[in-house]
Amino acid sequence: MTPLRIRVLLVDDHRMFRAGVRALLEGEPDLEVVGETGDGEGAIRLTAELRPGVVLMDLRLAGEGGGMDGVEATRRILTTTPGAAVVVLTSYGTEADVVRAMTAGARGYVLKAGAPDELFQAVRTAAGGGVGLAPDAAARVVSRLTNPEPVLTEREVEVIRLVARGLSNRAIATSLFLTEATIKTHLVRLYRKLGADNRVGAVSEAVRRGLVELH
Amino acid sequence: MTPLRIRVLLVDDHRMFRAGVRALLEGEPDLEVVGETGDGEGAIRLTAELRPGVVLMDLRLAGEGGGMDGVEATRRILTTTPGAAVVVLTSYGTEADVVRAMTAGARGYVLKAGAPDELFQAVRTAAGGGVGLAPDAAARVVSRLTNPEPVLTEREVEVIRLVARGLSNRAIATSLFLTEATIKTHLVRLYRKLGADNRVGAVSEAVRRGLVELH
DNA sequence: CCCACCGTCAACCGTTCGGTTGAACCCAGG
DNA sequence: CCTGGGTTCAACCGAACGGTTGACGGTGGG
């Protein structure tokens, strides 16, 4: 039998982490790292060029120029290279993160806090056409399906993001070409959905859920 | 000559990252990983037991039980094992982070975004009794010394942390056994020091500077 | 077709916030 | 000794926020 190894592309903005994972994967006889990059653009390009069996993707890509995150990169990879298998490998696994990544078309989700074996298994599963979720991530997906937390509408997310930047209601209104009254209505609904009773608490909760990034 | 290798202890809450760095360090003939742990307590204990030449320490330790961060762990390690050489290896390198770590007694600061060689060199330097700063971190220390940004007092940090939790001025006042007037005075100074003009902006800036952690 | 939901806005209310001025106390350092 | 910084508080003001009620149009699913 031919020793066909699974060809892996690493996408992570931490060079040190890439080097570590590379060394880790090289220890597995059936895995092979064929490339690595630190930003979304590189990921899209290298996936098209190298046609890796699996793309290992971090969600937070601190790309200086632009700021595409891992979910966006995953989406674009799947449009330019439809057959690609993307496995998310990231630090935090909030429900919002997992759901966003999986709906974007990821074929796996592994936490950096997990054991190396979880990563190996997820890579092999994804390369075989399956979907591999680490236990932690899987639990969150299940809990999300059984106990759906209120989802913010697009407009509400837009508003809470501006609130997070410290804008006043009036400033948000002019920024979105609306009235202050409308902003207040959105805020009241945001407070209810986020379980807060003022704007700071709402921002804090939104950040915790991964809906907003500060700065 | 005896091939005495530098004995390294890994401290990072991401098991996957530990495995990766271990594989990376094992590739260097003069380096040797003698232990690893994911929380501060383990770091203190293992440093005392194993007496490693260098402790590689992440700043963010998501310890479920307790919540000691890397700086606190570093401080405690240096009290229980005075001779220890701690090198910080972390994701973010804000000025506040670098300064806090170095004043806690760290002998090096390396960013995960950096090249593996930076890590190797910092470890060797620290083991030799020196202080190794990666270029990025060093630049921030210098910029901090040349252009000192306003430092918040203890009380101010205390206040901004409660603000970040969504507490009202009145709630903060009762929480700290003060009057609302005092809280407002602190806030006005906080706005000036943080370059904000309302509480949300102040929290956002405080988070950016690493002074406050959300949730 | 109609209901539900989203998004928009108005008017009104009490509360809180943002900001200023002024003042008092303590403590460490020159 | 006394100057400066940190901390505490008071009184005051206008502006912004938090919340409610009610309303209207659009859109999509049952």
XYZ file of C-alpha atoms (C1' of nucleotides) in Angstrom:
490
model
C 0.000 0.000 0.000
C 1.179 3.522 -0.741
C 1.964 5.588 2.333
C -0.213 8.540 1.289
C 0.077 11.099 4.019
C -2.537 13.705 4.878
C -1.219 17.050 3.698
C -1.898 19.832 6.207
C -1.815 23.621 5.852
C -1.312 25.630 9.061
C -3.038 28.990 9.517
C -2.271 30.831 12.758
C -0.979 34.295 13.470
C 1.334 32.983 16.175
C 4.497 31.933 14.412
C 5.665 30.177 17.532
C 2.476 28.161 17.686
C 2.752 27.210 14.033
C 6.284 25.951 14.596
C 5.130 23.950 17.588
C 2.176 22.338 15.853
C 4.337 21.589 12.857
C 6.816 19.751 15.059
C 3.900 17.986 16.689
C 2.288 16.845 13.433
C 5.620 15.736 11.982
C 5.692 13.181 14.764
C 2.681 11.402 13.274
C 3.618 9.092 10.395
C 0.430 9.731 8.447
C 0.463 13.520 8.701
C 2.513 16.023 6.758
C 2.684 19.829 6.984
C 2.940 21.254 3.478
C 2.683 24.950 4.309
C 1.857 27.609 6.851
C 0.722 31.214 6.946
C -0.357 33.842 9.426
C -3.195 35.596 7.653
C -6.408 34.955 5.758
C -5.165 36.055 2.356
C -2.271 33.615 2.545
C -4.631 30.868 3.639
C -6.891 31.349 0.617
C -3.968 31.493 -1.774
C -2.063 28.542 -0.337
C -5.160 26.367 -0.186
C -5.763 26.939 -3.879
C -2.105 26.341 -4.708
C -1.215 23.436 -2.470
C -4.587 21.673 -2.304
C -3.969 20.379 1.217
C -6.069 17.566 2.603
C -6.822 19.633 5.707
C -6.516 23.311 6.572
C -5.874 23.941 10.261
C -7.379 27.354 10.946
C -7.168 29.659 13.953
C -10.193 31.895 14.434
C -8.316 34.958 15.617
C -5.970 36.127 12.915
C -4.364 39.377 14.006
C -3.656 40.315 10.437
C -2.198 43.818 10.524
C -3.455 44.722 7.082
C -7.169 44.081 6.890
C -8.366 42.006 9.758
C -10.055 38.971 8.224
C -10.859 36.456 10.923
C -10.766 32.697 10.658
C -14.464 32.340 9.939
C -14.303 34.777 7.056
C -11.171 33.044 5.760
C -12.939 29.687 5.976
C -15.894 31.012 4.031
C -13.694 32.386 1.280
C -11.565 29.264 1.110
C -14.679 27.202 0.521
C -15.786 29.435 -2.340
C -12.414 29.446 -4.097
C -11.567 25.818 -3.267
C -14.907 24.050 -2.783
C -13.578 20.671 -1.753
C -11.351 21.965 1.046
C -11.625 20.555 4.554
C -11.120 23.233 7.200
C -10.573 22.263 10.812
C -10.702 25.091 13.333
C -7.956 25.060 15.973
C -8.405 27.919 18.386
C -8.214 29.059 21.990
C -11.722 29.972 22.945
C -14.770 27.908 22.200
C -17.768 30.053 23.002
C -21.056 28.921 21.574
C -21.073 31.841 19.183
C -17.602 30.946 17.910
C -18.388 27.285 17.359
C -21.703 27.939 15.672
C -20.270 30.645 13.426
C -17.377 28.435 12.375
C -19.463 25.352 11.684
C -22.102 27.256 9.723
C -19.277 28.797 7.710
C -18.487 25.266 6.614
C -15.747 24.079 8.955
C -15.354 20.318 9.179
C -13.936 20.268 12.664
C -13.373 22.262 15.810
C -10.555 21.641 18.256
C -9.487 23.680 21.273
C -5.864 24.511 21.917
C -6.458 23.533 25.505
C -7.185 19.966 24.415
C -4.903 16.965 24.062
C -2.779 16.543 20.913
C -4.677 13.364 20.103
C -7.896 15.328 19.701
C -6.193 17.344 17.008
C -4.812 14.296 15.220
C -8.177 12.587 15.248
C -10.027 15.654 14.014
C -7.561 16.040 11.146
C -7.936 12.412 10.128
C -11.709 12.552 10.376
C -11.905 15.731 8.308
C -9.530 14.321 5.699
C -11.783 11.288 5.451
C -14.765 13.454 4.687
C -16.254 13.451 8.166
C -16.755 16.122 10.753
C -14.638 16.059 13.891
C -15.620 17.974 16.970
C -13.583 17.925 20.147
C -15.656 16.952 23.190
C -15.716 20.504 24.549
C -16.869 22.027 21.299
C -19.414 19.306 20.698
C -20.950 19.900 24.103
C -21.426 23.549 23.308
C -23.097 22.805 19.996
C -25.462 20.423 21.683
C -26.259 22.859 24.467
C -26.898 25.493 21.849
C -29.341 23.291 19.993
C -31.197 22.206 23.102
C -31.184 25.561 24.807
C -31.031 28.226 22.107
C -29.935 31.531 23.544
C -31.590 34.618 22.093
C -29.943 35.593 18.856
C -29.262 39.231 18.150
C -30.487 40.667 14.889
C -28.017 42.284 12.503
C -29.173 45.720 13.486
C -28.771 44.955 17.149
C -25.233 43.710 16.655
C -24.485 46.852 14.698
C -25.770 48.983 17.562
C -23.995 47.125 20.346
C -20.711 47.393 18.445
C -21.015 51.166 18.316
C -21.983 51.239 21.972
C -18.833 49.248 22.720
C -16.780 51.997 21.116
C -18.106 54.474 23.619
C -20.494 56.289 21.280
C -23.539 58.019 22.769
C -27.030 57.193 21.576
C -27.130 60.404 19.589
C -23.803 59.628 17.939
C -24.945 56.111 17.086
C -28.167 57.500 15.624
C -26.400 59.910 13.279
C -23.835 57.244 12.436
C -26.588 54.870 11.299
C -28.855 57.583 9.864
C -31.531 56.882 12.461
C -33.236 58.648 15.345
C -32.126 58.506 18.926
C -35.486 56.930 19.767
C -34.738 53.975 17.527
C -31.386 53.402 19.165
C -33.040 53.376 22.562
C -35.555 50.816 21.382
C -32.754 48.589 20.137
C -30.910 49.021 23.403
C -33.865 48.001 25.513
C -34.183 44.818 23.473
C -30.421 44.275 23.732
C -30.583 44.565 27.512
C -33.289 41.927 27.634
C -31.496 39.552 25.276
C -28.123 39.967 26.963
C -29.401 39.929 30.505
C -27.978 43.353 31.273
C -29.567 46.482 32.639
C -27.226 49.121 31.273
C -24.917 49.649 28.327
C -21.690 48.663 30.019
C -23.153 45.373 31.157
C -24.510 44.739 27.682
C -21.119 45.381 26.109
C -19.427 43.148 28.640
C -21.841 40.313 27.913
C -21.573 40.831 24.156
C -17.806 40.598 24.365
C -18.091 37.455 26.451
C -20.281 35.883 23.783
C -17.877 36.803 21.046
C -20.333 39.137 19.338
C -18.153 42.200 19.737
C -14.431 42.761 19.775
C -13.067 45.635 21.749
C -10.991 48.069 19.761
C 32.936 18.584 27.903
C 29.718 17.464 29.528
C 26.626 18.066 27.409
C 24.664 19.811 30.166
C 21.328 20.724 28.717
C 19.135 23.602 29.865
C 16.201 22.102 31.735
C 12.920 23.831 30.875
C 9.526 23.806 32.614
C 6.493 24.671 30.463
C 3.565 26.598 31.942
C 0.621 27.219 29.606
C -3.060 26.457 29.910
C -3.221 25.300 26.287
C -2.246 21.668 26.332
C -1.898 21.697 22.570
C 0.512 24.605 22.751
C 2.579 22.891 25.423
C 2.864 19.801 23.260
C 3.922 21.916 20.319
C 6.561 23.898 22.178
C 7.860 20.704 23.744
C 8.329 19.181 20.315
C 9.973 22.404 19.204
C 12.410 22.585 22.115
C 13.291 18.905 21.808
C 14.686 19.778 18.403
C 17.398 21.889 20.026
C 20.332 19.823 21.288
C 21.011 22.046 24.280
C 17.432 22.288 25.508
C 15.391 19.781 27.455
C 11.778 19.909 28.672
C 11.599 18.398 32.140
C 7.983 19.125 32.955
C 4.822 20.987 32.064
C 1.685 22.258 33.756
C -1.380 24.329 32.994
C -1.864 26.353 36.159
C -0.009 28.554 38.594
C -0.093 26.158 41.530
C 1.542 23.439 39.457
C 4.150 25.902 38.251
C 5.155 26.854 41.785
C 5.279 23.260 42.924
C 7.144 21.900 39.902
C 9.689 24.707 39.973
C 10.524 23.882 43.576
C 10.670 20.139 42.828
C 12.425 20.043 39.491
C 14.621 23.125 39.789
C 14.502 23.853 36.062
C 17.003 26.183 34.481
C 14.209 28.165 32.885
C 10.460 28.402 33.468
C 8.501 29.265 30.307
C 5.410 31.072 31.545
C 2.239 32.133 29.779
C 0.579 35.226 31.242
C -3.005 34.085 30.787
C -3.612 30.942 32.767
C -7.277 30.007 32.531
C -7.078 28.102 35.774
C -10.591 26.890 36.526
C -10.036 26.789 40.245
C -8.655 30.100 41.415
C -7.495 32.221 38.562
C -3.866 33.055 39.261
C -2.312 34.698 36.229
C 1.238 34.341 34.984
C 2.505 37.454 36.718
C 1.207 36.323 40.072
C 2.650 32.866 39.457
C 6.010 34.409 38.579
C 6.008 36.453 41.762
C 5.246 33.439 43.900
C 7.791 31.257 42.145
C 10.485 33.801 42.903
C 9.611 33.832 46.595
C 9.560 30.050 46.976
C 12.448 29.412 44.586
C 14.532 32.597 44.617
C 17.058 31.599 41.978
C 14.498 30.666 39.303
C 14.657 32.199 35.835
C 11.191 32.877 34.438
C 10.748 33.713 30.764
C 7.314 34.942 29.734
C 5.932 33.423 26.532
C 2.563 34.909 25.720
C 0.260 36.156 22.990
C -0.241 39.798 23.697
C 2.480 42.221 24.560
C 0.810 45.398 25.697
C 2.959 47.826 27.588
C 1.103 47.077 30.793
C 1.694 43.344 30.375
C 5.398 43.675 29.693
C 5.988 46.117 32.517
C 3.986 44.071 35.009
C 5.844 40.895 34.089
C 9.304 42.406 34.205
C 8.712 44.178 37.496
C 7.452 40.864 38.873
C 10.922 39.547 38.201
C 10.695 37.861 34.804
C 14.009 37.397 33.037
C 12.623 37.422 29.539
C 9.583 38.221 27.411
C 8.806 36.520 24.124
C 5.694 36.794 21.973
C 4.027 33.737 20.516
C 3.828 35.608 17.253
C 7.599 35.683 17.060
C 10.068 33.303 15.440
C 11.119 30.124 17.260
C 14.687 31.401 17.368
C 13.627 34.314 19.543
C 12.364 31.809 22.077
C 15.510 29.694 21.973
C 17.716 32.728 22.430
C 15.652 34.113 25.298
C 15.801 30.766 27.077
C 19.557 30.537 26.673
C 20.057 34.120 27.791
C 17.878 33.657 30.858
C 19.619 30.401 31.749
C 22.922 32.243 31.553
C 21.754 34.817 34.046
C 20.845 37.522 31.549
C 17.593 39.120 30.527
C 16.193 38.355 27.090
C 13.567 40.514 25.517
C 12.147 39.852 22.080
C 12.407 42.893 19.791
C 8.677 43.631 20.007
C 8.590 43.525 23.781
C 11.800 45.498 24.090
C 10.412 48.241 21.897
C 7.400 48.568 24.129
C 9.501 48.798 27.267
C 11.601 51.508 25.688
C 8.580 53.435 24.469
C 7.147 53.164 27.942
C 10.265 54.595 29.530
C 10.621 57.416 27.040
C 6.947 58.277 26.846
C 5.387 57.288 30.152
C 1.635 57.013 29.849
C -0.392 58.143 32.843
C -0.510 55.440 35.459
C -3.770 54.717 37.212
C -3.766 54.651 40.978
C -4.916 51.550 42.822
C -8.213 53.147 43.665
C -8.802 54.147 40.078
C -8.138 50.632 38.839
C -10.526 49.335 41.456
C -13.207 51.725 40.256
C -12.770 51.071 36.531
C -12.986 47.329 37.176
C -16.368 47.731 38.819
C -17.484 50.032 36.037
C -16.495 47.311 33.573
C -18.874 44.936 35.317
C -21.764 47.228 34.555
C -22.187 48.638 38.050
C -23.712 52.099 38.456
C -21.892 54.830 40.350
C -24.189 54.304 43.300
C -23.533 50.560 43.302
C -19.793 51.116 43.089
C -19.992 53.579 45.965
C -21.755 51.154 48.297
C -19.481 48.357 47.146
C -16.404 50.344 48.141
C -18.029 51.991 51.193
C -17.736 55.428 49.601
C -20.021 58.188 48.388
C -21.277 58.544 44.857
C -19.487 61.892 44.702
C -16.149 60.207 45.231
C -16.790 57.725 42.469
C -17.593 60.545 40.096
C -14.372 62.298 40.986
C -12.415 59.137 40.252
C -14.255 58.725 36.979
C -13.460 62.224 35.790
C -9.778 61.573 36.383
C -10.069 58.165 34.714
C -11.573 59.772 31.626
C -8.676 62.198 31.423
C -6.024 59.530 31.945
C -7.606 57.087 29.510
C -8.518 59.619 26.874
C -12.207 58.749 27.051
C -15.266 60.893 27.608
C -17.673 58.342 29.014
C -17.588 55.110 30.962
C -17.868 52.738 28.047
C -14.949 54.364 26.277
C -12.922 54.252 29.479
C -13.616 50.545 29.949
C -12.741 49.850 26.332
C -9.424 51.643 26.701
C -8.678 50.009 30.039
C -9.254 46.588 28.503
C -7.004 47.498 25.594
C -4.242 48.416 28.031
C -4.632 45.194 29.927
C -5.732 46.932 33.122
C -9.100 45.221 33.229
C -10.338 41.830 32.174
C -13.913 41.458 31.075
C -15.878 38.884 33.008
C -54.566 36.230 3.909
C -52.961 37.123 8.326
C -49.805 36.674 11.963
C -45.238 37.327 13.751
C -41.140 39.624 13.658
C -38.083 43.274 12.487
C -37.141 47.980 12.116
C -38.479 52.533 12.557
C -40.122 56.622 15.359
C -42.680 59.669 19.135
C -43.697 61.349 23.706
C -43.012 61.095 28.339
C -40.966 60.071 32.807
C -37.506 59.526 36.544
C -32.782 58.288 37.145
C -28.111 58.398 36.202
C -24.174 60.333 34.241
C -20.654 63.979 32.981
C -18.474 67.878 34.599
C -17.171 71.806 37.606
C -15.876 74.042 41.777
C -14.386 73.954 46.161
C -12.766 71.853 50.226
C -10.886 68.758 53.699
C -7.655 65.071 55.296
C -3.481 62.212 55.288
C 1.066 61.055 54.122
C 5.629 60.955 52.084
C 9.506 63.700 50.274
C 12.085 67.761 49.569
C 7.874 72.568 57.545
C 5.181 72.620 53.801
C 4.360 71.202 49.172
C 2.271 67.718 46.287
C -0.327 63.809 45.325
C -3.902 60.639 46.643
C -8.392 60.118 48.565
C -12.514 61.647 50.256
C -16.850 64.426 50.067
C -20.549 68.358 48.869
C -23.519 70.999 45.885
C -24.949 72.121 41.601
C -26.175 71.928 36.649
C -27.354 70.319 31.999
C -27.144 66.354 29.254
C -27.610 61.621 28.484
C -29.513 57.339 29.706
C -33.114 53.643 31.072
C -37.722 52.363 30.450
C -42.567 52.413 28.984
C -46.318 52.802 25.854
C -47.967 53.162 21.559
C -47.701 53.313 16.722
C -46.616 52.330 11.616
C -44.753 49.870 7.511
C -42.422 45.915 5.486
C -41.463 40.999 4.936
C -41.800 36.163 5.200
C -44.073 31.861 6.712
C -48.118 29.216 7.893
